[in-house]
Short mmCIF file of C-alpha atoms in Angstrom, two decimals:
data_model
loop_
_atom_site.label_atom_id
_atom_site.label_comp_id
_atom_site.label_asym_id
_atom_site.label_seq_id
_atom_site.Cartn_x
_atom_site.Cartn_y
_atom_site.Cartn_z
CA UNK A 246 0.00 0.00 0.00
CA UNK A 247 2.84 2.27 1.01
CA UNK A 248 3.97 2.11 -2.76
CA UNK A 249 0.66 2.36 -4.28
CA UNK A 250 0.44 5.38 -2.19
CA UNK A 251 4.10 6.39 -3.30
CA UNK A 252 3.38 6.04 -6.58
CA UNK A 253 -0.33 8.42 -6.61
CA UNK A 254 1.52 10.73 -5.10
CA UNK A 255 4.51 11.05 -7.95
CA UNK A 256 1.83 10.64 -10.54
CA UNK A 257 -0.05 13.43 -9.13
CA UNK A 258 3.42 15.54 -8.43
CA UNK A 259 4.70 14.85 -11.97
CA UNK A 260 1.34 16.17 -13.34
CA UNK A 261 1.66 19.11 -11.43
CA UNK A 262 4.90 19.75 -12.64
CA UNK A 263 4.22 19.72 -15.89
CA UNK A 264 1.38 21.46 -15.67
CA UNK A 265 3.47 24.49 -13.85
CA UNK A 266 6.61 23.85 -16.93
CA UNK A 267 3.64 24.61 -19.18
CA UNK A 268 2.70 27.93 -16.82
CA UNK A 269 6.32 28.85 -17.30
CA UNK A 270 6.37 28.58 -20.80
CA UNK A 271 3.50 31.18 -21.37
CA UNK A 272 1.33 28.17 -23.29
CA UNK A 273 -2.20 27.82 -22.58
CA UNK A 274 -3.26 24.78 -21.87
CA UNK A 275 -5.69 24.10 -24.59
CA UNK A 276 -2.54 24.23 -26.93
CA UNK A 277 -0.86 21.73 -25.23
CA UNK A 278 -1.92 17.90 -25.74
CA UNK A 279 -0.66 15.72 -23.31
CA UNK A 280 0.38 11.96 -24.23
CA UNK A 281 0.52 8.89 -21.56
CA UNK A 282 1.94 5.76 -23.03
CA UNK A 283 4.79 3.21 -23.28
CA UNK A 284 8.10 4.06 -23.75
CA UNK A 285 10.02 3.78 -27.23
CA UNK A 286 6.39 3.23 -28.90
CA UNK A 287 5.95 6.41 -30.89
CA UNK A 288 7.74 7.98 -33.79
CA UNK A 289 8.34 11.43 -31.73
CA UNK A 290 9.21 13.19 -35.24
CA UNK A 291 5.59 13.09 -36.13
CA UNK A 292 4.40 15.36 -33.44
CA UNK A 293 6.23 18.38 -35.28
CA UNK A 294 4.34 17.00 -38.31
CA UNK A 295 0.67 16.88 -35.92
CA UNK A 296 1.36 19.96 -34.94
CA UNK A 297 1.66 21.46 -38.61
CA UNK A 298 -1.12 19.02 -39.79
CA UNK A 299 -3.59 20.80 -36.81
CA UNK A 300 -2.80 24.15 -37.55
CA UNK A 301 -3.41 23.75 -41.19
CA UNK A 302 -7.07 21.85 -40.92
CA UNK A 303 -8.57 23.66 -37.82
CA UNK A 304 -6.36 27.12 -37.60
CA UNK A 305 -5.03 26.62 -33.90
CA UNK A 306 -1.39 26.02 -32.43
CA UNK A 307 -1.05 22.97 -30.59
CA UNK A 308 2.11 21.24 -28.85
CA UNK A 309 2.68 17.38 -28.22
CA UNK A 310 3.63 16.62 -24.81
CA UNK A 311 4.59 12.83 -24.34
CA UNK A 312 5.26 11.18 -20.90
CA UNK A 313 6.11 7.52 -20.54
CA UNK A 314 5.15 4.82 -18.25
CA UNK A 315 6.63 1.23 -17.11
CA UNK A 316 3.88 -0.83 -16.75
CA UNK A 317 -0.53 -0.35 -17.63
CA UNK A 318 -1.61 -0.73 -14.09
CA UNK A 319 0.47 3.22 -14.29
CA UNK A 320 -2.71 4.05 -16.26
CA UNK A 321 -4.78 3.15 -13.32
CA UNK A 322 -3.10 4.54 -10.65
CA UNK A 323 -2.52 7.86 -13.11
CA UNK A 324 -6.55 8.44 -14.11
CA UNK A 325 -8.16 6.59 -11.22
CA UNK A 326 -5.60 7.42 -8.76
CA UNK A 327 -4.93 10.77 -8.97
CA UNK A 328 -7.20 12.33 -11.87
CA UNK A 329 -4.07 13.35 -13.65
CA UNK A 330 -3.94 15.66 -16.17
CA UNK A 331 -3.48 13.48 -19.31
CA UNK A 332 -5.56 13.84 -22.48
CA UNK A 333 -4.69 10.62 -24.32
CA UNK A 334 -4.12 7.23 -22.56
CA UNK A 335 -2.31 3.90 -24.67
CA UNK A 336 -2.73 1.36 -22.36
CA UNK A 337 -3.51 -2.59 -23.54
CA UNK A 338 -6.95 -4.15 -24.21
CA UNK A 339 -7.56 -5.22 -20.42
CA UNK A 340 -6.77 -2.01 -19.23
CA UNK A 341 -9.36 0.13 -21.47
CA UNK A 342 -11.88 -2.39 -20.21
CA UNK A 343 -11.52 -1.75 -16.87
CA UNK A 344 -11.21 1.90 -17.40
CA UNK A 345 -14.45 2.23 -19.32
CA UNK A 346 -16.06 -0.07 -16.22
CA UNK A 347 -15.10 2.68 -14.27
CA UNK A 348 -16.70 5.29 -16.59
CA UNK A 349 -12.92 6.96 -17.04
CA UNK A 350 -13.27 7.40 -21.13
CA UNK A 351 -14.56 9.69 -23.57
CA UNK A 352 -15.58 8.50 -26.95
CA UNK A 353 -12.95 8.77 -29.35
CA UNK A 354 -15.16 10.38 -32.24
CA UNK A 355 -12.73 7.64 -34.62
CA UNK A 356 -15.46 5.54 -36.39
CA UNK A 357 -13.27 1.90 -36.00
CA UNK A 358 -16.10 0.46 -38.72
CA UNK A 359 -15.45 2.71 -41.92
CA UNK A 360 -14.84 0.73 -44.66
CA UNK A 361 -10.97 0.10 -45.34
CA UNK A 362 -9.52 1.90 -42.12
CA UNK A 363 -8.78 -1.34 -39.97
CA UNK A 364 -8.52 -4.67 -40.15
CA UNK A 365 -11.68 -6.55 -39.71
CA UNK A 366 -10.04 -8.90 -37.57
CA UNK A 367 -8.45 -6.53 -35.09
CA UNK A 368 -12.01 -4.52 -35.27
CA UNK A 369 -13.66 -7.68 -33.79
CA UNK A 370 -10.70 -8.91 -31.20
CA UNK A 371 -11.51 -5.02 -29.93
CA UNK A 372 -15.27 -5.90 -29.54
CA UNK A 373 -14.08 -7.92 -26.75
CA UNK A 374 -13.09 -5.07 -24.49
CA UNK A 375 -14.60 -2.25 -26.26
CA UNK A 376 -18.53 -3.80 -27.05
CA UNK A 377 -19.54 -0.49 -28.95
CA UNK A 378 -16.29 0.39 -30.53
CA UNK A 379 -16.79 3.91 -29.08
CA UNK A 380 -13.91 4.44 -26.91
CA UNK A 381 -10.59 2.51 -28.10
CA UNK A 382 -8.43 3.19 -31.26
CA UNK A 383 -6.27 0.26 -31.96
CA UNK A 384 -2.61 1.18 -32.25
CA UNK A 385 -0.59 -2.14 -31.93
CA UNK A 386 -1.21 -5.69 -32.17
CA UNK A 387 0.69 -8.96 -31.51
CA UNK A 388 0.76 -12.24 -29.91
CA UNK A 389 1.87 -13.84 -27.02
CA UNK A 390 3.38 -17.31 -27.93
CA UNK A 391 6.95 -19.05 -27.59
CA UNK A 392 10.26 -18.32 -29.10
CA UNK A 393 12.70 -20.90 -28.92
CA UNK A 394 16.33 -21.60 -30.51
CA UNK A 395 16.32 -24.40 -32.99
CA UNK A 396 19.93 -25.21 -32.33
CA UNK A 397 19.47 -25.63 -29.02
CA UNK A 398 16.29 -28.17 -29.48
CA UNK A 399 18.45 -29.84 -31.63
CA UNK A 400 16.33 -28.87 -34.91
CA UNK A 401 13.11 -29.71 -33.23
CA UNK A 402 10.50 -27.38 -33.73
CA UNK A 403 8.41 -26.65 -31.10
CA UNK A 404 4.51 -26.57 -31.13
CA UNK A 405 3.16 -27.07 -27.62
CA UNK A 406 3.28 -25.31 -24.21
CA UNK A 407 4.64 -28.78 -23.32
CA UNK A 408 8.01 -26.99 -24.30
CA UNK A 409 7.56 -24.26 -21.52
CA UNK A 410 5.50 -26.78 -18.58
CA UNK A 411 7.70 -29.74 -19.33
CA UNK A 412 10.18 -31.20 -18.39
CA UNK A 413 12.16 -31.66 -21.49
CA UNK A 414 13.80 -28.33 -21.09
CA UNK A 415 14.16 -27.52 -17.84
CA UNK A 416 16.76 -25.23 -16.83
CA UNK A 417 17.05 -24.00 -20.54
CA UNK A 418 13.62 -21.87 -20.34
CA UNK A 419 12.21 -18.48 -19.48
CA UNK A 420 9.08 -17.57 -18.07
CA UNK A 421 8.14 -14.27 -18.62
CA UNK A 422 8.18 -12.18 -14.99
CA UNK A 423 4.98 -10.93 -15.32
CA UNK A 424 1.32 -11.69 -13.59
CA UNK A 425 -0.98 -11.82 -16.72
CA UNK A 426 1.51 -13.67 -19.11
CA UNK A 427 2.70 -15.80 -17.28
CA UNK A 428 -0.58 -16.93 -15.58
CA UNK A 429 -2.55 -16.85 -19.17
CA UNK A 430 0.15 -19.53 -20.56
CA UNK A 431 -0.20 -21.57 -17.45
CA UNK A 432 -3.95 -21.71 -17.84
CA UNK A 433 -3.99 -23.07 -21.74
CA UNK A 434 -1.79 -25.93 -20.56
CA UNK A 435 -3.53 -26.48 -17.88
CA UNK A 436 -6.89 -26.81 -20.14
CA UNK A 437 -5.43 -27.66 -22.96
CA UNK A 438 -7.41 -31.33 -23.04
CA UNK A 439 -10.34 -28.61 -23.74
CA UNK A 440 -9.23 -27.20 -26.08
CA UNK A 441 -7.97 -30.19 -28.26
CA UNK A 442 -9.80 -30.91 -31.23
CA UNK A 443 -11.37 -27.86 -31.61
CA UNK A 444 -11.47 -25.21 -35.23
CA UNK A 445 -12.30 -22.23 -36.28
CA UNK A 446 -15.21 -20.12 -33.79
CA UNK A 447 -15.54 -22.90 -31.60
CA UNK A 448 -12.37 -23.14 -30.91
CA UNK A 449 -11.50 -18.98 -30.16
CA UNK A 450 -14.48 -19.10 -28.10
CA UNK A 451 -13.24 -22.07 -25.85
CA UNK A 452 -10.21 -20.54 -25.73
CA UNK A 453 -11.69 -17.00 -24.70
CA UNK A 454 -13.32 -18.49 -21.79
CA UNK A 455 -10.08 -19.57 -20.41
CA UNK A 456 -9.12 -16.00 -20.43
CA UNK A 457 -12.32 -15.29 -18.48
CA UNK A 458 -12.07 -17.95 -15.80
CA UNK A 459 -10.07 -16.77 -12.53
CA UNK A 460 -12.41 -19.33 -10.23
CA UNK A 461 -10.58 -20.59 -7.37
CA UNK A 462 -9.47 -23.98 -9.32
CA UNK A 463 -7.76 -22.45 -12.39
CA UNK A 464 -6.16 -20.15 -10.02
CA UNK A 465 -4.56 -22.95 -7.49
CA UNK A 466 -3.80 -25.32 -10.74
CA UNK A 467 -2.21 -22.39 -12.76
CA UNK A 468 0.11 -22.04 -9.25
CA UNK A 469 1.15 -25.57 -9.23
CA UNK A 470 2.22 -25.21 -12.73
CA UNK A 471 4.05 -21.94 -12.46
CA UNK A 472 6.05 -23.59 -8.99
CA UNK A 473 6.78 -26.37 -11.07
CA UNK A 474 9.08 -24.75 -13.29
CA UNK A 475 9.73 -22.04 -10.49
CA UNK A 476 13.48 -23.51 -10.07
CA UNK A 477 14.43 -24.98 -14.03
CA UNK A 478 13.71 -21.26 -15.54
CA UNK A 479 14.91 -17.91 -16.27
CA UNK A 480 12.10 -15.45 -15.10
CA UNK A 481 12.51 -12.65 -16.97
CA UNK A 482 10.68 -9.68 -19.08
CA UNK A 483 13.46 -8.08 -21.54
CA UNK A 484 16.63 -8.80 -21.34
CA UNK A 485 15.97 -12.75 -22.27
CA UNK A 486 15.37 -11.98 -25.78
CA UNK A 487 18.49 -9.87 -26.15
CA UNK A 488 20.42 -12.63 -24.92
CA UNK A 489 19.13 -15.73 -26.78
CA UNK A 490 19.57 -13.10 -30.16
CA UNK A 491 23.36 -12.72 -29.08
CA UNK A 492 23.54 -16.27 -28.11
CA UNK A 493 24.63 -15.32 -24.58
CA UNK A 494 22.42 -17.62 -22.79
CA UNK A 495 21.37 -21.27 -22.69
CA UNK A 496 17.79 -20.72 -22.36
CA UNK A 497 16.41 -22.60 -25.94
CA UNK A 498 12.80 -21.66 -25.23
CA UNK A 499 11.01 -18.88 -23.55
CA UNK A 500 7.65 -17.24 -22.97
CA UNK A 501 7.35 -14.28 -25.15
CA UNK A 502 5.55 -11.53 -27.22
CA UNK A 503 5.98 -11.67 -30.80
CA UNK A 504 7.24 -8.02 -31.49
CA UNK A 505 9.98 -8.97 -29.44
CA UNK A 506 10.44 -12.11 -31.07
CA UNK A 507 10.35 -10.21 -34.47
CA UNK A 508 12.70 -7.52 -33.14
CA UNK A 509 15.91 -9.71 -32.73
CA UNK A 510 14.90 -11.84 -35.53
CA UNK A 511 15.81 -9.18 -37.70
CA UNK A 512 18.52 -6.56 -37.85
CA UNK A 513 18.07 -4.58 -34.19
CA UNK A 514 19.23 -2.24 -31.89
CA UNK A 515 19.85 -3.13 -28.27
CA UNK A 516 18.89 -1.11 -25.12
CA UNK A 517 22.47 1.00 -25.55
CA UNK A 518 21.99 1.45 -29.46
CA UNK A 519 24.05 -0.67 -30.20
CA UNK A 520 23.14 -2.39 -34.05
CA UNK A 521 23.28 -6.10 -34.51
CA UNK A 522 22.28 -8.51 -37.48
CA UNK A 523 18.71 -10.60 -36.43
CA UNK A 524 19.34 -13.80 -35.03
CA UNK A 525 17.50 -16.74 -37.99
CA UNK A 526 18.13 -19.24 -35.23
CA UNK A 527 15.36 -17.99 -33.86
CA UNK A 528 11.80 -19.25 -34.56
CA UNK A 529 8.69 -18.17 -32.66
CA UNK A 530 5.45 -20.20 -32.82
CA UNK A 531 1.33 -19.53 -30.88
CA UNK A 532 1.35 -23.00 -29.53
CA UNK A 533 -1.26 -25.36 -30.87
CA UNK A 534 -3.53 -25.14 -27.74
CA UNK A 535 -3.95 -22.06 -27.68
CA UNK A 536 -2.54 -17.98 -27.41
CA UNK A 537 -3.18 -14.71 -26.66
CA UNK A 538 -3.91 -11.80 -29.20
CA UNK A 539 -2.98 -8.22 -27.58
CA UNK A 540 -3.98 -4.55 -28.60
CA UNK A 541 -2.71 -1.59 -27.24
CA UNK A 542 -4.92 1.31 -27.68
CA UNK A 543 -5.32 4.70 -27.54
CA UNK A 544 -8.27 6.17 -25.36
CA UNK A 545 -9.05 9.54 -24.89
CA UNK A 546 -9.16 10.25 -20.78
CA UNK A 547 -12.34 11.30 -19.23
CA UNK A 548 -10.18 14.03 -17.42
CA UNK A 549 -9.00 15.76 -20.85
CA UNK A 550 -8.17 19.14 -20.80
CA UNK A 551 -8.30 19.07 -24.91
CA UNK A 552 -10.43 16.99 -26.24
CA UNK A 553 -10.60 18.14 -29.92
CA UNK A 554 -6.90 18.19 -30.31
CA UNK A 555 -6.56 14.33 -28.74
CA UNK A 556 -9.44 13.22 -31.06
CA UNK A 557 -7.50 14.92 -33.93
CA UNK A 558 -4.47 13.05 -33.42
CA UNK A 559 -5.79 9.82 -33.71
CA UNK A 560 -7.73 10.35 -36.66
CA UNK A 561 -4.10 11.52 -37.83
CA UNK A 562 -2.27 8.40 -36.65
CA UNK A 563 -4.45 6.36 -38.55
CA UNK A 564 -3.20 7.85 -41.59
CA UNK A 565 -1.35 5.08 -43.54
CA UNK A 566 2.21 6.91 -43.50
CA UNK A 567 2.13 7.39 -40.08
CA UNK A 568 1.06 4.40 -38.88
CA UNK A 569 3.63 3.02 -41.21
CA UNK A 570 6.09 5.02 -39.41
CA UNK A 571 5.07 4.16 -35.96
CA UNK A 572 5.37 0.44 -36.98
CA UNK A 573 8.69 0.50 -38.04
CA UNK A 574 9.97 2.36 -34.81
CA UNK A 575 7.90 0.54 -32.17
CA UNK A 576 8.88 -3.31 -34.04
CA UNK A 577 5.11 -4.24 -34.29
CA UNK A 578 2.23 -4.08 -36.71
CA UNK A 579 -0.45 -1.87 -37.13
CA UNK A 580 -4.00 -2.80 -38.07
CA UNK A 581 -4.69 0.19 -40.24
CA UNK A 582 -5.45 -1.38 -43.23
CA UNK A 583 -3.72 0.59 -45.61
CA UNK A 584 -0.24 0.35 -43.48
CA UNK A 585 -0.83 -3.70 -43.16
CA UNK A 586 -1.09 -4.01 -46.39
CA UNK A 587 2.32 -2.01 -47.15
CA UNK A 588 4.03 -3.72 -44.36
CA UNK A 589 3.23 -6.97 -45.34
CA UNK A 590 4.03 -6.32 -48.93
CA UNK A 591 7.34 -4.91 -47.94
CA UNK A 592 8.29 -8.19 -46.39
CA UNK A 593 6.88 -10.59 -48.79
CA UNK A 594 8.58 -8.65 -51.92
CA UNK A 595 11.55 -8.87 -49.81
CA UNK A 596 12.98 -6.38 -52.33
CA UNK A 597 16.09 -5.18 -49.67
CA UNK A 598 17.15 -8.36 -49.16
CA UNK A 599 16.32 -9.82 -45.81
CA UNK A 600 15.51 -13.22 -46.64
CA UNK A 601 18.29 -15.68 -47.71
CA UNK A 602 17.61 -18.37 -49.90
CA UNK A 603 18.44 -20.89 -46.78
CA UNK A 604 15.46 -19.08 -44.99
CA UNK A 605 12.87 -19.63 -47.70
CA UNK A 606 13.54 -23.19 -48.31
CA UNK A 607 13.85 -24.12 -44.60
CA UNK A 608 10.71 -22.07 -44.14
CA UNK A 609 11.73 -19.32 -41.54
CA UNK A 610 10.70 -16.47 -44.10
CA UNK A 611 7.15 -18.02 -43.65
CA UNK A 612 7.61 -18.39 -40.13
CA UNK A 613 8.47 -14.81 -39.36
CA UNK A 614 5.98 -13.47 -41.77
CA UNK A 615 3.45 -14.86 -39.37
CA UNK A 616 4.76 -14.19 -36.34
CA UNK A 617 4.09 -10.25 -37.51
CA UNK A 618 1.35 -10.99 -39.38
CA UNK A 619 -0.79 -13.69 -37.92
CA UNK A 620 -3.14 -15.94 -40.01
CA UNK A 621 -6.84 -16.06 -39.20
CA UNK A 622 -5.81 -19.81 -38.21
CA UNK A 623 -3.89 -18.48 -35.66
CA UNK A 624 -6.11 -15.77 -34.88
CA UNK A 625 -8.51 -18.51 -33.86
CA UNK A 626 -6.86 -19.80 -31.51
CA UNK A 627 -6.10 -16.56 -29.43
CA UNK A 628 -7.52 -15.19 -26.65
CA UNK A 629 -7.94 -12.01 -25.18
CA UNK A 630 -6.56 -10.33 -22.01
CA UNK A 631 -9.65 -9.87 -19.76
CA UNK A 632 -9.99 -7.30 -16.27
CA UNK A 633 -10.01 -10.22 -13.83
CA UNK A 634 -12.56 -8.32 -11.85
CA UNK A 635 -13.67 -9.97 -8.77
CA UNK A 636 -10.97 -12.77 -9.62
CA UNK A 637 -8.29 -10.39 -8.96
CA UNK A 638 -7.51 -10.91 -5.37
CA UNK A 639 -7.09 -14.95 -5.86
CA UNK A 640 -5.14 -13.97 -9.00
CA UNK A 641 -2.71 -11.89 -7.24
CA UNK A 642 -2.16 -13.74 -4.14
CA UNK A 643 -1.27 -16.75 -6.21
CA UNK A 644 1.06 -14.26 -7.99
CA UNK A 645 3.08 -13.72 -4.51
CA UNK A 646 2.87 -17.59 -4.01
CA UNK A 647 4.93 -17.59 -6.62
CA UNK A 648 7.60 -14.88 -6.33
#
């Protein structure tokens, strides 16, 4: 509590700050818009290019203001918390659920249904936290699946969460260090007799359920699975994928989000800016029983001080060349339609080179190509992350069980 408390009151101090920065500077406040989101997610040049954009279709001055946060429950703590003084939010699908249960959103005035804008299939995975497709803008998608060395499995490729909750490679894993991931894999092992046998609608919607279901049972078996592997694993959240790219770690399969799997697969940049080439050892897979689908969204805060220059901006990042742009920078896909459809065609045309032959007939170029751009197939088989509500106590205790 004494950190939740801690952290309110930085929220609240930082607000104030930059609220009083602002005072300094002689700008009103309805020409300042105010950004809340991950770090290292946004093309910064574009708010220069916003800022242009704004003045030239509604004849006021406008400045982006961006601050950064570690972790969604920040979100929480930020609106709930402290009312702070943000006009557009990015936090993931669970997040915008619980924040419009709470009645913390404004509509976006983006209509998500116009006809070529997004991807139908990202359209209805928002449905599930977003039921009138009022409130959330879609920004980022990806999946959360396994990526495992295939010299280290000695050319096997992997399939199953068996790889992860086995025993086969224990002491040469990673779990990711974090309550919702690692949980949400537990739980489609755990039910993964369920889920067998199962296509197409019938099969997501099986799958969804899991999602849903923090009853005391799934909650005590998804602990005896995690302290199972508790002692044969690397828990970590970043630096895992960094080190199985450089080869710097014996860890041949680990619990992970596919933008980060695509990242190092691929020429990257690590945390000190360093460049490196990809690493095609590296092959990631959404195992057979079952996955998660993510979206991270942009939601306009019911505590917005400018509301017509935050609904602005995301009709301007769904632009294709700036979604585009944010793509490429953040490592993950958009579902605008129009900047899909370029991405994708970039990477199938291959027309830079980064394909060898070895990786098309081995069928890695295939492999990474859906890792970033995921097949209805695997779509189907995805779930999405859901506010555990009244589960959320049992959930979180079982959580310190485990750390």
């Amino acid at each position: 509590m004494k950190k939740v408390v801690s952290a309110i009151l930085c929220i609240a101090l930082l607000a104030g700050l930059v609220t009083a920065l602002a005072a300094c500077n002689n700008t009103p406040r309805e020409e300042i818009l105010k950004l809340y989101m991950p770090g290292e997610y946004i093309d910064e040049d574009i708010f220069e290019e916003f800022e242009s954009w704004y003045q030239d279709n509604y004849g006021k001055k406008i400045t982006v203001q961006l601050e950064t946060f570690d972790a969604v429950e920040d979100v929480q703590l930020a609106v709930e918390g402290s009312k702070a003084d943000y006009d557009l939010l990015c936090p993931s699908d669970y997040m915008v659920e619980y924040l419009l249960s709470k009645n913390l959103l404004l509509e976006s005035g983006v209509d998500l249904t116009r006809e070529g804008l997004f991807r139908n299939e990202y359209v209805e995975t928002t449905r599930q936290f977003d039921p009138t497709l009022k409130y959330a803008v879609p920004y980022m998608y990806g999946t959360l699946g396994l990526v495992y060395d295939i010299t280290k499995t000695n050319g096997k490729k992997i399939d199953s969460w068996d790889s992860l909750f086995g025993g086969e490679f224990s002491g040469k894993r990673s779990v990711k260090d974090s309550i919702r991931d690692a949980y949400a894999a537990a739980c489609l092992y755990n039910k993964r007799n369920e889920t067998a046998g199962l296509t197409g609608n019938e099969q997501r919607a099986a799958i969804q359920s899991i999602f849903e279901d923090t009853s005391a049972e799934t909650v005590n078996a998804a602990k005896n699975t995690l302290l199972n592997v508790k002692n044969g694993s690397v828990w970590d959240v970043d630096n895992v994928k960094y080190e199985m790219a450089a080869n710097q770690t014996n860890v041949a399969v680990a619990l992970m989000w596919s933008c980060d799997a695509g990242y190092v697969m691929n020429a990257y940049e690590d945390e000190d800016g360093n460049e490196h080439d990809g690493n095609h050892n590296l092959w990631y897979v959404v195992p057979k029983e079952g996955g998660n689908v993510y979206i991270d969204a942009f939601v306009v805060s019911k505590y917005a001080a400018n509301v017509d220059a935050a609904r602005a901006f995301l009709q301007f990042i769904c632009t294709k060349d700036i979604a585009v742009r944010n793509s490429e920078y953040a490592g993950a896909i958009s579902p605008v339609a129009e900047a899909y459809n370029e991405l994708y065609a970039y990477y199938t045309e291959d027309e830079d080179g980064l394909f060898s032959e070895e990786d098309v007939s081995t069928g890695w170029k295939d492999m990474f190509l859906e890792t970033m751009f995921p097949s209805v197939e695997t779509l189907n088989r995805c779930g999405v992350m859901k506010d555990f509500g009244d589960g959320k106590t049992r959930v979180t205790e079982m959580w310190s069980n485990i750390q």
